[in-house]
């Protein structure tokens, strides 16, 4: 258990610990109701713990380990240490004043993902935005925000990007609708700088970018933007993330993930080949 990566912060640790507790409970043939009774809680509390959607009290984890027959001191210490770390605030905690609670889960997942596949229809993906473009996006979504709040939101976005510029960074495969490139958000010069940045990013070995041109109609039924996150660690299933105005959806059922994976694969087929992306972007840049 102590070998589990800590890159994703508390979000991923809660998911990993919850999955381990679920396996232990099922191995004992116990129901969530029975487990909940032992920690003076309900079956729904056990379910939330096993899904990693709540923090862990070390006392509850210790009681459950005893209930599940985990007596080995080393195993108990490892799991209890994991519970302690799962309650530690993530690096994004300092942005709590401008960060929606529902987005914190995504930041944890993003920080642990080894592969992100993203489809966007309105904006350049946050992980590929320049600072000026990001500022224009933030101002569009938060009309009444102070200049300080805008800058903090932009800085948060820039901080997220740092992991993807490291040699051991995860893989990002983004598919953009052509309309994203034709929408001069922030003004002509901001957009020109943004497209030049996209060209630079496509040169990185861990970044793939494709464009769905206006003439490709195969993507019309896909709907809105979404991101599929994949993890190298055993025990973490793929997650589909869809951001909404005031909340987000996180889908991890295999049937849901498979549906979105097929949609993503179809988008990649409808889009220009990755080798042609720089040429496409250069043409757009010349037309701005």
Coordinates of C-alpha atoms in Angstrom, one line a residue:
X1 CA 0.0 0.0 0.0
X2 CA 2.8 2.4 0.8
X3 CA 4.0 2.1 -2.8
X4 CA 0.9 3.8 -4.1
X5 CA 1.8 7.1 -5.8
X6 CA 1.1 10.4 -4.1
X7 CA 0.9 12.6 -7.2
X8 CA -2.8 12.9 -7.2
X9 CA -3.0 14.1 -3.7
X10 CA -5.8 13.1 -1.3
X11 CA -8.4 12.4 -4.0
X12 CA -6.6 9.4 -5.5
X13 CA -5.5 8.2 -2.0
X14 CA -9.2 8.2 -0.9
X15 CA -10.1 6.2 -4.0
X16 CA -7.3 3.7 -3.5
X17 CA -8.0 3.2 0.2
X18 CA -11.8 2.9 -0.4
X19 CA -11.2 0.3 -3.1
X20 CA -9.0 -1.7 -0.7
X21 CA -11.6 -1.5 2.1
X22 CA -14.3 -2.7 -0.3
X23 CA -12.2 -5.7 -1.3
X24 CA -11.6 -6.6 2.4
X25 CA -15.3 -6.3 3.2
X26 CA -16.3 -8.4 0.2
X27 CA -13.7 -11.0 1.1
X28 CA -15.4 -11.4 4.5
X29 CA -18.8 -11.7 2.9
X30 CA -20.2 -8.7 4.8
X31 CA -22.8 -6.2 3.6
X32 CA -22.4 -2.4 3.8
X33 CA -25.1 -2.4 6.4
X34 CA -23.2 -4.7 8.7
X35 CA -20.0 -2.7 8.2
X36 CA -21.7 0.6 8.9
X37 CA -23.2 -0.7 12.1
X38 CA -19.7 -1.5 13.4
X39 CA -18.5 2.0 13.0
X40 CA -21.7 3.6 14.2
X41 CA -22.6 4.7 10.7
X42 CA -24.9 3.8 7.9
X43 CA -24.5 1.7 4.8
X44 CA -24.4 4.9 2.7
X45 CA -21.4 6.1 4.7
X46 CA -19.6 2.8 3.9
X47 CA -20.5 3.3 0.2
X48 CA -19.2 6.8 0.2
X49 CA -16.0 5.7 1.9
X50 CA -15.4 2.9 -0.6
X51 CA -15.9 5.2 -3.5
X52 CA -13.4 7.7 -2.0
X53 CA -16.0 10.5 -1.9
X54 CA -15.4 11.4 1.7
X55 CA -12.5 11.8 4.1
X56 CA -11.6 9.0 6.5
X57 CA -11.5 9.0 10.2
X58 CA -8.6 6.9 11.4
X59 CA -10.8 5.4 14.1
X60 CA -13.3 4.2 11.5
X61 CA -10.6 2.7 9.4
X62 CA -9.0 0.9 12.4
X63 CA -12.4 -0.5 13.4
X64 CA -13.1 -1.7 9.9
X65 CA -9.7 -3.4 9.6
X66 CA -10.4 -5.2 12.9
X67 CA -13.9 -6.2 11.6
X68 CA -12.4 -7.5 8.4
X69 CA -9.8 -9.5 10.2
X70 CA -6.7 -7.5 9.2
X71 CA -4.3 -8.3 12.1
X72 CA -0.9 -8.0 10.5
X73 CA 0.7 -4.9 12.1
X74 CA 2.5 -3.9 8.9
X75 CA -0.6 -4.0 6.8
X76 CA -2.7 -2.2 9.3
X77 CA 0.0 0.5 9.7
X78 CA 0.2 0.9 5.9
X79 CA -3.6 1.4 5.6
X80 CA -3.9 3.7 8.5
X81 CA -1.0 5.8 7.1
X82 CA -2.8 5.9 3.8
X83 CA -6.0 7.1 5.7
X84 CA -3.9 9.9 7.3
X85 CA -2.5 11.0 4.0
X86 CA -5.9 10.9 2.4
X87 CA -7.0 13.7 4.7
X88 CA -4.1 16.0 3.9
X89 CA -5.1 19.0 1.7
X90 CA -4.0 18.9 -1.9
X91 CA -1.7 21.5 -3.4
X92 CA -4.7 23.3 -4.7
X93 CA -6.0 24.0 -1.2
X94 CA -4.5 27.4 -1.2
X95 CA -6.8 28.4 -4.1
X96 CA -9.9 27.4 -2.1
X97 CA -11.3 30.9 -2.2
X98 CA -11.7 30.7 -6.0
X99 CA -11.9 27.0 -6.6
X100 CA -15.4 25.3 -6.7
X101 CA -15.5 22.3 -4.4
X102 CA -16.7 20.0 -7.2
X103 CA -13.6 20.8 -9.3
X104 CA -11.2 19.7 -6.5
X105 CA -12.0 16.1 -7.3
X106 CA -11.0 16.6 -10.9
X107 CA -7.7 18.2 -9.9
X108 CA -6.8 15.2 -7.9
X109 CA -7.6 12.8 -10.7
X110 CA -5.8 14.9 -13.2
X111 CA -2.7 14.9 -11.0
X112 CA -2.6 11.1 -11.0
X113 CA -3.6 10.4 -14.6
X114 CA -1.1 8.9 -17.0
X115 CA -3.3 9.7 -20.0
X116 CA -5.9 12.3 -20.6
X117 CA -8.0 12.3 -23.8
X118 CA -10.0 15.5 -24.2
X119 CA -12.6 16.8 -26.6
X120 CA -13.4 20.5 -26.7
X121 CA -16.0 22.5 -28.8
X122 CA -15.7 26.0 -27.3
X123 CA -12.3 26.7 -25.8
X124 CA -8.7 25.6 -26.0
X125 CA -8.2 22.9 -23.3
X126 CA -7.0 24.5 -20.0
X127 CA -3.8 22.5 -20.1
X128 CA -2.9 24.0 -23.5
X129 CA -3.9 27.6 -22.9
X130 CA -1.6 30.6 -22.8
X131 CA -1.8 32.9 -19.8
X132 CA -3.5 35.7 -21.8
X133 CA -6.0 33.3 -23.4
X134 CA -6.8 31.8 -20.0
X135 CA -7.4 35.2 -18.6
X136 CA -9.9 35.9 -21.4
X137 CA -11.7 32.6 -20.6
X138 CA -11.8 33.4 -16.9
X139 CA -13.2 36.9 -17.5
X140 CA -15.9 35.4 -19.8
X141 CA -17.1 33.0 -17.1
X142 CA -16.7 35.4 -14.1
X143 CA -17.9 38.8 -15.1
X144 CA -17.9 40.2 -11.6
X145 CA -14.6 38.8 -10.4
X146 CA -11.9 41.2 -9.2
X147 CA -8.6 41.4 -11.0
X148 CA -7.0 39.6 -8.1
X149 CA -9.5 36.7 -8.4
X150 CA -9.0 36.5 -12.1
X151 CA -5.2 36.3 -11.7
X152 CA -5.5 33.6 -9.0
X153 CA -7.7 31.5 -11.3
X154 CA -5.2 32.0 -14.2
X155 CA -2.3 31.1 -11.9
X156 CA -4.1 27.9 -10.8
X157 CA -4.4 26.9 -14.5
X158 CA -0.8 27.6 -15.2
X159 CA 0.3 25.6 -12.2
X160 CA -1.7 22.6 -13.5
X161 CA 0.2 22.8 -16.8
X162 CA 3.6 22.4 -15.1
X163 CA 3.2 18.6 -14.7
X164 CA 2.8 18.2 -18.5
X165 CA 6.0 20.0 -19.4
X166 CA 8.2 17.6 -17.2
X167 CA 10.1 14.8 -18.9
X168 CA 8.0 12.2 -17.0
X169 CA 4.8 14.1 -17.6
X170 CA 1.5 12.3 -18.6
X171 CA 0.2 12.0 -22.1
X172 CA -2.3 14.5 -23.3
X173 CA -4.4 13.7 -26.5
X174 CA -6.7 16.6 -27.3
X175 CA -9.3 16.8 -30.1
X176 CA -10.6 20.3 -30.9
X177 CA -13.5 21.4 -33.0
X178 CA -12.4 23.8 -35.7
X179 CA -14.8 26.4 -34.2
X180 CA -12.4 26.7 -31.2
X181 CA -9.7 28.0 -33.4
X182 CA -11.9 30.4 -35.4
X183 CA -13.3 32.1 -32.2
X184 CA -10.9 35.0 -31.5
X185 CA -11.3 34.9 -27.8
X186 CA -9.3 37.7 -26.2
X187 CA -8.7 39.5 -29.5
X188 CA -6.7 38.8 -32.6
X189 CA -3.2 39.0 -31.1
X190 CA -4.1 36.8 -28.1
X191 CA -5.5 34.2 -30.4
X192 CA -2.5 34.3 -32.7
X193 CA -0.2 33.8 -29.7
X194 CA -2.4 30.9 -28.5
X195 CA -2.2 29.1 -31.9
X196 CA 1.5 29.5 -32.0
X197 CA 1.6 28.0 -28.5
X198 CA -0.5 25.0 -29.8
X199 CA 2.1 24.5 -32.6
X200 CA 4.9 24.5 -30.0
X201 CA 3.0 22.0 -27.8
X202 CA 2.5 19.5 -30.7
X203 CA 6.2 19.2 -30.8
X204 CA 6.3 17.6 -27.3
X205 CA 6.4 13.8 -27.3
X206 CA 3.6 13.5 -24.8
X207 CA 1.1 15.8 -26.5
X208 CA -1.1 14.9 -29.5
X209 CA -3.5 17.4 -31.0
X210 CA -6.1 16.8 -33.7
X211 CA -8.7 19.1 -35.3
X212 CA -12.2 18.2 -36.4
X213 CA -12.8 20.4 -39.4
X214 CA -16.2 22.0 -40.2
X215 CA -16.8 19.6 -43.0
X216 CA -16.6 16.5 -40.8
X217 CA -20.2 15.7 -39.6
X218 CA -19.5 12.4 -37.9
X219 CA -18.9 14.2 -34.6
X220 CA -22.3 16.0 -34.6
X221 CA -23.9 13.4 -32.3
X222 CA -21.1 13.5 -29.7
X223 CA -22.5 16.4 -27.8
X224 CA -20.5 18.6 -25.4
X225 CA -16.9 18.5 -24.3
X226 CA -15.5 15.7 -22.1
X227 CA -12.3 14.3 -20.8
X228 CA -11.3 10.6 -20.2
X229 CA -8.7 10.1 -17.6
X230 CA -6.7 6.8 -17.4
X231 CA -4.4 5.8 -14.6
X232 CA -1.4 3.5 -14.6
X233 CA -2.1 2.4 -11.0
X234 CA -4.0 -0.8 -10.5
X235 CA -7.3 -0.2 -8.6
X236 CA -8.1 3.0 -10.4
X237 CA -10.6 2.6 -13.2
X238 CA -10.9 5.1 -16.1
X239 CA -13.0 8.2 -15.4
X240 CA -15.0 10.4 -17.7
X241 CA -15.3 14.0 -16.6
X242 CA -17.8 16.5 -17.9
X243 CA -17.8 20.0 -16.6
X244 CA -21.1 21.9 -16.3
X245 CA -21.9 25.5 -15.2
X246 CA -22.2 24.9 -11.5
X247 CA -21.2 21.2 -11.1
X248 CA -19.6 18.3 -12.9
X249 CA -20.2 14.7 -13.7
X250 CA -17.8 11.9 -13.0
X251 CA -18.5 8.6 -14.7
X252 CA -16.6 5.4 -13.9
X253 CA -19.0 2.6 -14.8
X254 CA -17.4 0.5 -17.5
X255 CA -20.4 0.8 -19.8
X256 CA -20.3 4.6 -19.6
X257 CA -16.6 4.8 -20.1
X258 CA -16.8 2.4 -23.1
X259 CA -19.4 4.6 -24.7
X260 CA -17.3 7.7 -24.4
X261 CA -14.2 5.9 -25.5
X262 CA -16.0 4.8 -28.7
X263 CA -17.1 8.4 -29.2
X264 CA -13.5 9.6 -28.7
X265 CA -12.1 7.1 -31.1
X266 CA -14.7 8.1 -33.7
X267 CA -13.7 11.8 -33.2
X268 CA -10.1 10.9 -33.8
X269 CA -11.1 9.2 -37.1
X270 CA -13.1 12.2 -38.2
X271 CA -10.4 14.6 -37.3
X272 CA -7.3 15.5 -39.3
X273 CA -4.3 13.2 -38.8
X274 CA -1.9 14.3 -36.0
X275 CA 0.8 14.7 -38.6
X276 CA -1.3 17.4 -40.4
X277 CA -2.2 19.4 -37.3
X278 CA 0.7 21.9 -37.6
X279 CA -0.2 22.6 -41.2
X280 CA -3.8 23.1 -40.2
X281 CA -2.9 25.5 -37.4
X282 CA -0.5 27.4 -39.6
X283 CA -3.3 28.0 -42.1
X284 CA -5.6 29.3 -39.4
X285 CA -2.8 31.5 -38.1
X286 CA -2.2 33.0 -41.6
X287 CA -5.9 33.7 -41.9
X288 CA -6.2 35.6 -38.6

